[in-house]
Coordinates of C-alpha atoms in Angstrom, one line a residue:
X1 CA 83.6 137.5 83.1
X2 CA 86.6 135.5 81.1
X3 CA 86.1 135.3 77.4
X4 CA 88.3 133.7 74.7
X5 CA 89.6 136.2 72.1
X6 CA 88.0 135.8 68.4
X7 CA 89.9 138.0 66.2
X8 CA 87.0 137.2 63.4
X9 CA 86.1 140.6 62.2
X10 CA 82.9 139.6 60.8
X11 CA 79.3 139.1 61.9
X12 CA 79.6 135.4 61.9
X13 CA 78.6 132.0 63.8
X14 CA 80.4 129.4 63.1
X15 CA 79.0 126.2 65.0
X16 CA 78.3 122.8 63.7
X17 CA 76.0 119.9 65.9
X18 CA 77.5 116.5 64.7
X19 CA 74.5 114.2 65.7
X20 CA 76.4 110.6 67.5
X21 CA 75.5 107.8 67.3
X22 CA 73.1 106.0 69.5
X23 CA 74.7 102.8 70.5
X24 CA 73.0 101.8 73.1
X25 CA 70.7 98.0 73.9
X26 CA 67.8 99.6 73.6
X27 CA 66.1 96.1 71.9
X28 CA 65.5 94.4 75.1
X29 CA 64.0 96.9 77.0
X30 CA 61.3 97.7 73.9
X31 CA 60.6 94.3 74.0
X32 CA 59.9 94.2 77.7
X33 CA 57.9 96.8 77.2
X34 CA 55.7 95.9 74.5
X35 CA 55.1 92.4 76.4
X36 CA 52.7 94.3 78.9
X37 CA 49.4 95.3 78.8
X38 CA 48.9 97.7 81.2
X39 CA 51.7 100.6 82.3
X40 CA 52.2 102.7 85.4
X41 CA 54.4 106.0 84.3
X42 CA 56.2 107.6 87.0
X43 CA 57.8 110.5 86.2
X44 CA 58.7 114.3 87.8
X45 CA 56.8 117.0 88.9
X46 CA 59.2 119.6 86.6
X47 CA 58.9 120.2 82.9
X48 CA 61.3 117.5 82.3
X49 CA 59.7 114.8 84.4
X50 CA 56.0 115.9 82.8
X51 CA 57.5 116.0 79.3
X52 CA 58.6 112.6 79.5
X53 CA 55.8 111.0 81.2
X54 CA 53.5 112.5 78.2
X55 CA 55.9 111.2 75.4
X56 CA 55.5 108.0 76.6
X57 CA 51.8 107.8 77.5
X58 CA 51.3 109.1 73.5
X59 CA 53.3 105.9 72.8
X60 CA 51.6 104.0 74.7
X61 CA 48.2 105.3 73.7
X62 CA 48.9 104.7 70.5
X63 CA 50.2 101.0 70.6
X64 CA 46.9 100.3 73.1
X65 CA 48.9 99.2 76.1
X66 CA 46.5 100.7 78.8
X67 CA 48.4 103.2 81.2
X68 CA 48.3 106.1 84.1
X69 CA 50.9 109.0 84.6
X70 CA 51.2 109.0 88.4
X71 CA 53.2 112.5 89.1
X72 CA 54.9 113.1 92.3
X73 CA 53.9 116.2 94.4
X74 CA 57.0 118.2 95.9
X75 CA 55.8 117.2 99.4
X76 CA 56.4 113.4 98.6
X77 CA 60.1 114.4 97.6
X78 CA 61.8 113.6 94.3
X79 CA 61.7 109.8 92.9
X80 CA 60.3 106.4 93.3
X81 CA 59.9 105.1 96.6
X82 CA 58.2 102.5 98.6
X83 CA 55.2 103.8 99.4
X84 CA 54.7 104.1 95.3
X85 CA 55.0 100.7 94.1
X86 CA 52.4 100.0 96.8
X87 CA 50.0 102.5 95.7
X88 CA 50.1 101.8 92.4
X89 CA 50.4 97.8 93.3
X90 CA 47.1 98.4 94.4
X91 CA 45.4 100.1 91.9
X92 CA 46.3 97.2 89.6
X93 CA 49.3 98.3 88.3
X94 CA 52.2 95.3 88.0
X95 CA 54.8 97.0 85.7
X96 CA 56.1 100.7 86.7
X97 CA 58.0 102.5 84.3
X98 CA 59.9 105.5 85.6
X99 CA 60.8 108.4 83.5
X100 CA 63.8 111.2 84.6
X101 CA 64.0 109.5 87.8
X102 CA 64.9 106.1 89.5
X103 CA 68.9 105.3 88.7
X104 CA 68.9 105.7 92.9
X105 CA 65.6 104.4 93.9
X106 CA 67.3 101.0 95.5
X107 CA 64.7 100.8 98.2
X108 CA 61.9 101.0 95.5
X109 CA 63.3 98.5 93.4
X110 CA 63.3 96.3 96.3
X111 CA 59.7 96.7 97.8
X112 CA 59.2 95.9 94.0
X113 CA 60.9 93.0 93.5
X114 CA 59.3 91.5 97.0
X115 CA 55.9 92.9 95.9
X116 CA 56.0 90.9 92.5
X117 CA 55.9 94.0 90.5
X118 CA 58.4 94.7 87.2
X119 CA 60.0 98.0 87.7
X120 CA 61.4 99.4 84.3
X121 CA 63.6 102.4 85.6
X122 CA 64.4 104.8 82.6
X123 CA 66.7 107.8 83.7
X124 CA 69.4 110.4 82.7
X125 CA 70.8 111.1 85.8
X126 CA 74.3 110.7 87.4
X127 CA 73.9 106.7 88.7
X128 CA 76.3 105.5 91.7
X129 CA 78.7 102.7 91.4
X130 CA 75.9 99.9 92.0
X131 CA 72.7 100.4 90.5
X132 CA 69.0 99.2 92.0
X133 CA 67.8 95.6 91.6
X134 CA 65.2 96.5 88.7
X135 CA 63.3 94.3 86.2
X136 CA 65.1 96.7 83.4
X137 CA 67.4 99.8 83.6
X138 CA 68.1 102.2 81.0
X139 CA 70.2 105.6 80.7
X140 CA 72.4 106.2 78.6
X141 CA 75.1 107.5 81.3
X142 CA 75.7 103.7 81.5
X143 CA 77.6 102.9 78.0
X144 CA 80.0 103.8 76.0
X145 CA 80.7 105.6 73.0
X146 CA 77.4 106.9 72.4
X147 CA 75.7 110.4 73.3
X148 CA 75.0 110.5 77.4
X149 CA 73.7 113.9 77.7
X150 CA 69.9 113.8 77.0
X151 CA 67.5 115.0 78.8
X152 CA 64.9 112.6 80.7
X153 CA 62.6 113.5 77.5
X154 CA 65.2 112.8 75.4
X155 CA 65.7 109.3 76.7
X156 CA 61.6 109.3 76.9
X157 CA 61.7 109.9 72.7
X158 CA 64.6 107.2 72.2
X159 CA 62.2 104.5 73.9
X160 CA 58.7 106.1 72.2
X161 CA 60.5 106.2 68.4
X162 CA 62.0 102.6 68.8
X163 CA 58.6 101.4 70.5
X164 CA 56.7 102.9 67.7
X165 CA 59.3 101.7 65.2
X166 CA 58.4 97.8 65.7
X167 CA 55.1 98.4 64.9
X168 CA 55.6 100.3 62.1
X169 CA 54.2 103.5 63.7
X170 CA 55.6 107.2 63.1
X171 CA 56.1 109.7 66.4
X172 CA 54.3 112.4 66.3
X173 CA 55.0 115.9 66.1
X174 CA 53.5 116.4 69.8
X175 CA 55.9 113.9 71.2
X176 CA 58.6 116.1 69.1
X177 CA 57.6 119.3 70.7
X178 CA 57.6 118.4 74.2
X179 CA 61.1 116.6 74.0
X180 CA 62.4 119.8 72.0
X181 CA 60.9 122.0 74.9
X182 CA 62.4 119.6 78.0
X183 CA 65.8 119.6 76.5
X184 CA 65.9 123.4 76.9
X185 CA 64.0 123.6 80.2
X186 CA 66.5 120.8 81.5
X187 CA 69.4 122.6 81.1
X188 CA 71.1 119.9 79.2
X189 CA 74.4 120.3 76.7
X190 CA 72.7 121.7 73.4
X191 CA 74.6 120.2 71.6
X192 CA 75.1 117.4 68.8
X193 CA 71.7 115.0 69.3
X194 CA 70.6 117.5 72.2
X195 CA 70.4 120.4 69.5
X196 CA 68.7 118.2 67.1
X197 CA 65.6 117.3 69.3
X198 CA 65.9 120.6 70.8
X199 CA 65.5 122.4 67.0
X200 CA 63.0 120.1 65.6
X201 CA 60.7 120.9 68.8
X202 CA 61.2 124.8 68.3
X203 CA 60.0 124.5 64.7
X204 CA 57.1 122.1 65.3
X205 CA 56.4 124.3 68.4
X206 CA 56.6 127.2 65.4
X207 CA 54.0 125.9 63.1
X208 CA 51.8 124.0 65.2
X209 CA 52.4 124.3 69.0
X210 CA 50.1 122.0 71.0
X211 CA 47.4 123.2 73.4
X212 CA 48.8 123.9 76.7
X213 CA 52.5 125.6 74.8
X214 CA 49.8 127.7 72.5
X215 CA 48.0 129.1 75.9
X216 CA 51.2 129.7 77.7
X217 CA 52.5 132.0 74.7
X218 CA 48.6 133.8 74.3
X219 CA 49.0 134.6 78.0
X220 CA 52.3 136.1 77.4
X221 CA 51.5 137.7 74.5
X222 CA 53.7 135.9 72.5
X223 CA 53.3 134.4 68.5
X224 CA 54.4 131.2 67.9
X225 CA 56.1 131.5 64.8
X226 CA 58.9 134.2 66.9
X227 CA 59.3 131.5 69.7
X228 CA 63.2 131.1 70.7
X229 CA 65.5 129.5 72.9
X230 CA 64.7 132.2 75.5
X231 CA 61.3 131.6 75.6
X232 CA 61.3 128.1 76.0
X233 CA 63.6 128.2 78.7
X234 CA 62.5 131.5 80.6
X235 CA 58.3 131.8 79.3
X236 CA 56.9 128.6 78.5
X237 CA 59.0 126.5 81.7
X238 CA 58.6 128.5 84.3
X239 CA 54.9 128.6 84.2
X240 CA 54.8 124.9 83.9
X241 CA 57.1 124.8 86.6
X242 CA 55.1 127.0 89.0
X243 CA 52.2 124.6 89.2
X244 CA 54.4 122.2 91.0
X245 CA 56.1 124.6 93.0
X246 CA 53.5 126.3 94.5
X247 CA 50.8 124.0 94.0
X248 CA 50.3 120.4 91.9
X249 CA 52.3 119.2 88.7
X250 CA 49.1 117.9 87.7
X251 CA 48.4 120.9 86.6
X252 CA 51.3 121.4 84.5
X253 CA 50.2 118.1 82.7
X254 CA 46.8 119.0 82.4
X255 CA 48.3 122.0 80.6
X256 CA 50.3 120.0 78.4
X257 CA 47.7 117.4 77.9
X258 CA 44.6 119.4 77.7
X259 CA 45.3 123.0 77.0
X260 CA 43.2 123.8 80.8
X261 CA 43.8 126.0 83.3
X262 CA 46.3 128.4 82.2
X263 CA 44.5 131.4 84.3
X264 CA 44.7 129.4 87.7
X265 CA 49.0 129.0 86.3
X266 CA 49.5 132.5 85.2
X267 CA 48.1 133.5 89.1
X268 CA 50.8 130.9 90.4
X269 CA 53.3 131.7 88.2
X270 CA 52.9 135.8 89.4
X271 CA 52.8 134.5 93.0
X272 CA 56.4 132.6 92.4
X273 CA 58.1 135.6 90.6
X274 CA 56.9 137.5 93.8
X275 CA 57.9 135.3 95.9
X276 CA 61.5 134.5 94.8
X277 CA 61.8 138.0 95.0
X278 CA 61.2 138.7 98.5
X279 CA 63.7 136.0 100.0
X280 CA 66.2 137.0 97.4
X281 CA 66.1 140.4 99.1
X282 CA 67.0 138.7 102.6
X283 CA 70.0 137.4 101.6
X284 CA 73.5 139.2 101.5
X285 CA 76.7 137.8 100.6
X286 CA 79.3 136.8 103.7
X287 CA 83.2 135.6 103.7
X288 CA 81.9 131.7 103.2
X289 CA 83.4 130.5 99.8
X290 CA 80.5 128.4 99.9
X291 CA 77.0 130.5 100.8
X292 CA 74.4 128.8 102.6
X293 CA 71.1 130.4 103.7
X294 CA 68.3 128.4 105.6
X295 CA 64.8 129.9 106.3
X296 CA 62.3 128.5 108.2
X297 CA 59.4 127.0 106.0
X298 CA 60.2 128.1 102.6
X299 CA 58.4 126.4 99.9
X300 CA 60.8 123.5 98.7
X301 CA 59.5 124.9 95.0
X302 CA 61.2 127.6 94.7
X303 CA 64.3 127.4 97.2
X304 CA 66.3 126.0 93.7
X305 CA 65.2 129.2 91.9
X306 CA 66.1 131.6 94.7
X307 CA 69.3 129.6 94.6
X308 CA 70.0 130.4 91.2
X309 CA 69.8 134.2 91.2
X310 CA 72.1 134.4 94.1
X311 CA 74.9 132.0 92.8
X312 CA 74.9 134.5 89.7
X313 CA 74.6 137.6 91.6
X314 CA 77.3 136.5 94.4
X315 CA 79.6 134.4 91.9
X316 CA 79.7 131.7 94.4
X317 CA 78.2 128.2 94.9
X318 CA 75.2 128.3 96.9
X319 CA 72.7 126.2 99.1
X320 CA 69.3 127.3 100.2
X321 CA 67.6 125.2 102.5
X322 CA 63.8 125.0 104.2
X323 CA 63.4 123.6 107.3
X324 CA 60.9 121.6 108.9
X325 CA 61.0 119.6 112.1
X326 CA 65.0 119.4 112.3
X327 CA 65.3 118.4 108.7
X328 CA 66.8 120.8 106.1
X329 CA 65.9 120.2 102.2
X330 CA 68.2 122.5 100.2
X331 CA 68.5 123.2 96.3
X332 CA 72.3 123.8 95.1
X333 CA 73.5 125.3 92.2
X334 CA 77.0 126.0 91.1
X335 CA 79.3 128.6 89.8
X336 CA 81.9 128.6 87.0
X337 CA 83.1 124.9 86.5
X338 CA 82.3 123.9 90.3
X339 CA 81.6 120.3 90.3
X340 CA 78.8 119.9 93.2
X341 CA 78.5 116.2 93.3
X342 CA 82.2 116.0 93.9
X343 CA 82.0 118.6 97.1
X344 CA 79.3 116.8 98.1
X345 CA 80.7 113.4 98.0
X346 CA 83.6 114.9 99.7
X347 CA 81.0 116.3 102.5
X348 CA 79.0 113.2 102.9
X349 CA 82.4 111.5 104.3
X350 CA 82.3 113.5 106.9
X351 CA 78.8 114.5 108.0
X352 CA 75.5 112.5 107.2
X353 CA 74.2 114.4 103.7
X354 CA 71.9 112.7 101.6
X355 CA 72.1 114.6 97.9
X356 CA 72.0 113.6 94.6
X357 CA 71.5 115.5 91.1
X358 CA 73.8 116.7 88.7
X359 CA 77.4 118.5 88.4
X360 CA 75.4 121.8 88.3
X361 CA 72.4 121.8 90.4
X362 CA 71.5 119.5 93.3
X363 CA 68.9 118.5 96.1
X364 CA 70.5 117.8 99.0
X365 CA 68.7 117.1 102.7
X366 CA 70.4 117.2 106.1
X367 CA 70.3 117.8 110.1
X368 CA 69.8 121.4 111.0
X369 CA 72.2 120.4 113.7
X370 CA 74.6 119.4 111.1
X371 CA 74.2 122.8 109.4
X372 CA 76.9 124.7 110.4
X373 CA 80.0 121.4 109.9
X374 CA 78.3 121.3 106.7
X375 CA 79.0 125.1 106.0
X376 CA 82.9 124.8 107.6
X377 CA 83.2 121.2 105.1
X378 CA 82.2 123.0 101.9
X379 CA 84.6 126.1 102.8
X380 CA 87.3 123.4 103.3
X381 CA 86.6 121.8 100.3
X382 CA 86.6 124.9 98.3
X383 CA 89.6 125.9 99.6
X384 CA 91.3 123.0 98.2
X385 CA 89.3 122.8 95.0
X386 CA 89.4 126.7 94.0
X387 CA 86.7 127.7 91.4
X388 CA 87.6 127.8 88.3
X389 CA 85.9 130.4 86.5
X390 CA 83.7 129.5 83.1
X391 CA 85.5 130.7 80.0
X392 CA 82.8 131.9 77.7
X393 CA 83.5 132.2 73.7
X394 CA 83.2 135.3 71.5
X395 CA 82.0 134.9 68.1
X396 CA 83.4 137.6 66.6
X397 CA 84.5 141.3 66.4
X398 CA 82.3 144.1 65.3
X399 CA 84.0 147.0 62.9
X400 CA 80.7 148.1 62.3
X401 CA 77.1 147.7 62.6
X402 CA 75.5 144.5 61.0
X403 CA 73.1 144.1 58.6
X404 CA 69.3 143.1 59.6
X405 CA 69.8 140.0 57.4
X406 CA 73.1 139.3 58.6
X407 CA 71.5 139.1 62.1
X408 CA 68.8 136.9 60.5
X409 CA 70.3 134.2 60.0
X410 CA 71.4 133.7 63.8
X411 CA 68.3 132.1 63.6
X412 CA 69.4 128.8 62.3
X413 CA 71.3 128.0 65.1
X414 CA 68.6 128.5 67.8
X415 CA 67.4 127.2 70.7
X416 CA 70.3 129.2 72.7
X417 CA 70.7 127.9 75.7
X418 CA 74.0 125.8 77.9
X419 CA 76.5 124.8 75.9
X420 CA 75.2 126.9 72.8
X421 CA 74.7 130.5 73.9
X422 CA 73.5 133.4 72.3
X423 CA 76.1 135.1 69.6
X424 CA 78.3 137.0 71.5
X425 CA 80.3 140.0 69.6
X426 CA 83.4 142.2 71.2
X427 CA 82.9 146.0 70.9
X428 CA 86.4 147.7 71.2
X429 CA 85.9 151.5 70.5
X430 CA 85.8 155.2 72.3
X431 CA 82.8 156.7 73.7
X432 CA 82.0 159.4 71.0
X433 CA 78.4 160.3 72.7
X434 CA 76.6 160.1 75.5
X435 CA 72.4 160.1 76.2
X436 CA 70.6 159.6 79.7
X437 CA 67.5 160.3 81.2
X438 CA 66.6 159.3 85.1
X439 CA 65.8 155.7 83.5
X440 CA 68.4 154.9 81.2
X441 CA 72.4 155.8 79.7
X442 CA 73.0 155.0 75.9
X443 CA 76.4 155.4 74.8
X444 CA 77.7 156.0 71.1
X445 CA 80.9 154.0 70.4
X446 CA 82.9 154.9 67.5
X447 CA 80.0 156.6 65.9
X448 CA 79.5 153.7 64.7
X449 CA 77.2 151.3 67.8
X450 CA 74.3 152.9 70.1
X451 CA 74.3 150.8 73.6
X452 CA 72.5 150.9 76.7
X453 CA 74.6 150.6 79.5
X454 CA 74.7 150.7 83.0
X455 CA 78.1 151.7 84.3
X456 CA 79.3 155.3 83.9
X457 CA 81.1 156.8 81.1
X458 CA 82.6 159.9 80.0
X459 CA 82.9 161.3 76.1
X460 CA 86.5 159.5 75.1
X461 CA 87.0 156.6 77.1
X462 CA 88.1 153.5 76.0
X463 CA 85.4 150.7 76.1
X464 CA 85.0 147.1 75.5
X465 CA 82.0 145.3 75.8
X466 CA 80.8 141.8 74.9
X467 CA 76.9 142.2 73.2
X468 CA 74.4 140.4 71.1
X469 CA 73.2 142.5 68.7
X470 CA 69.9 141.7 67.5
X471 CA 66.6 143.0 65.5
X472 CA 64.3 145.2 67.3
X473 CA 61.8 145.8 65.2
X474 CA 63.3 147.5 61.9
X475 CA 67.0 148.3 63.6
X476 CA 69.6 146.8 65.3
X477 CA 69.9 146.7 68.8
X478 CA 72.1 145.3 71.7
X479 CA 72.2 143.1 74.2
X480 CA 74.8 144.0 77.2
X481 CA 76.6 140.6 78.2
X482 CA 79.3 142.3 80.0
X483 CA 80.8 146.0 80.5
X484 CA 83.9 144.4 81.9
X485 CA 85.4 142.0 80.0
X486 CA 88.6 140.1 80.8
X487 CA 89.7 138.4 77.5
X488 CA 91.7 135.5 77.5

């Protein structure tokens, strides 16, 4: 891994979060809003799309404008479509309001417009050039100079504060917990307005956490007043996230709304860990730049998260696809600064690709026949377009082992998470002792830092490594970010 040199010598973050500016027409769209009576939420089935969908049906709720949360199941696909505004046409509903989804739903918008119903399309993702024919549309990716990075729940909380602000009415800490948690699990930018909604949720989610977050951290055996970045984004998420995956997002908002069902989760959650596991073992790396694995039925719900662990094991961008009668859905996700929309707009120029998503992580769907000029496209592409590799930042140097409170007060900058990562420390010493059973090798460096590691050392080498050091317990430990640092 590349890191930036920090000759700071002491044990010490130094990051600010500027909140911008939110200026953005967000009048008219309130307005329109508050002129209904009756609401049809369409939002996700992810933490994200469940999040907002609940921010805005607490608005709602409490402004007594009558709405449903209709949640799309992973077999329908992701977004708004056609068949939706007729469902919900006919069970009475003439205004849809979409939540993290929509900026693409063009044929929606039209079945809508010829069906007589108002589509309000609220969003945060990347929107092409034109954008669909829609009663109202709001993301903030469309204007300028103001913050664009939100999550779809932190667009949600924009509209539910300046909704509840025209009738005098205060959000509520709920509304502020599930935005905080969605902006982590989204894997936004935490950073200026992001890390303000993303804060205030941790230390709501602290003091108070609301049902369905307070049975997700019994089951794992986890207080709520030590809740962190990490288990926002890697306990509390992926257990909502499972019930879609493997199963319905309903339950996930049941969760959230109700506080029920968290045994039936925790067995789905168990069966995705397991399950993720087994394909992962069935792929190996090849001489593509661009790896693309296709199995045969997969669930769609977790082909994004087996995509994940094999982009960060391999260091390359990766596609893994399920397929089902010809057709091939696929998750992406990127490595180092790899823009995926761009290879794929490249790709769709010459093949027929439908995809969509952000720089990062994608859907895309595709031919099987098309598979492999797909696979010899991306190489191409890459070729041209080498990766560049992610420079991380180091914090700091460590001449010596920090003090409990000095490690403390990392605390005030938490959630970690993209764009604010977890402190990260160079260690720059000799290997002065060594420890090891069958299990595990601690090294002493300098007589100064105990470390786990996994590499293998011998008493006088030279060793860097990049760590977090944090507080187990009554001591300071270490986390191992890398034992082979390039610094830059």
């Amino acid at each position: 891994m590349l890191w930036q040199y920090n000759s700071n010598t002491k044990v010490e973050l130094n990051r600010t979060y500027p909140v911008q500016p939110n200026n953005m027409p967000i009048n008219d769209l309130v307005q329109a809003i508050l002129s209904f009576d009756k609401v049809a939420i369409f939002g996700d089935y992810d933490v994200d799309g469940i999040c907002s969908s609940l921010i805005l049906k607490k608005a709602l709720d409490r402004l007594g404008i009558k709405n449903i949360i209709r949640l799309p199941e992973r077999s329908e696909g992701y977004g708004l479509k056609p068949e939706h505004i007729h469902e919900l046409k006919q069970k009475g509903f003439d205004t849809i309001l979409t939540v993290d989804n929509g900026i693409t739903a063009f044929d929606a918008a039209e079945e809508a417009e010829k069906l007589g119903v108002k589509l309000i399309i609220t969003d945060h993702h990347e929107p092409k050039n034109v954008l669909p024919k829609a009663y109202k549309v709001f993301n903030p990716k469309l204007y300028k100079d103001t913050y664009k990075e939100y999550a779809g729940a932190g667009v949600a909380f924009l509209i539910a504060r300046e909704l509840l602000k025209v009738k005098d009415v205060p959000v509520t800490v709920d509304m502020i917990e599930l935005a905080g948690l969605a902006t982590v699990a989204d894997v936004v930018p935490l950073d200026s307005n992001n890390w303000y909604i993303a804060r205030k949720g941790l230390e709501y989610i602290r003091k108070s956490p609301v049902k369905g977050i307070k049975e997700i951290l019994r089951i794992a055996d986890r207080k709520p007043e030590e809740v962190n970045g990490f288990d926002l984004g890697w306990i509390i998420a992926p257990r909502i996230n499972a019930c879609s995956r493997l199963k319905s997002p309903v339950l996930g908002l049941n969760l959230l709304l109700n506080g029920t069902g968290i045994e039936r989760i925790e067995e789905l959650n168990q069966e995705r860990l397991k399950l993720v596991k087994e394909y992962v073992e069935h792929i190996k790396d090849n001489d593509n730049k661009f790896l693309m694995y296709i199995f045969k039925n997969c669930p769609k719900g977790i082909i994004g998260l087996i995509a994940g662990r094999v982009s960060e094991t391999y260091q390359k961008p990766v596609l893994i696809g399920t397929l089902q009668y010809e057709q091939v859905t696929a998750s992406v996700r990127t490595y180092g600064e790899f823009d995926l929309l761009q290879a794929f707009e490249y790709a769709s120029k010459h093949l027929d690709v439908v995809y969509g998503g952000h720089k990062a992580a994608c859907g895309v769907s595709f031919n099987i026949r098309d598979a492999k000029r797909l696979q010899e496209t991306l190489n191409r592409y890459i070729e041209a377009n080498p990766i560049e590799q992610e420079i991380n930042l180091l914090d700091g140097v460590l001449l010596k082992k920090p003090a409990l409170e000095e490690l403390q007060s990392f605390d005030n900058f938490e959630p970690f998470g993209y764009k604010n990562p977890e402190p990260a420390f160079l260690i720059d010493g000799t290997v002065t002792d060594i420890k090891e059973t069958m299990k595990w090798r601690m090294l002493t460096i300098n007589n100064e830092f105990n470390v786990f590691v996994n590499e293998t050392y011998n008493i006088g080498d030279s060793i860097k490594l990049v760590v977090r050091p944090y507080i187990n317990g009554n001591y300071v430990s270490y986390k191992v970010f890398d034992e082979k640092p390039e610094i830059v």
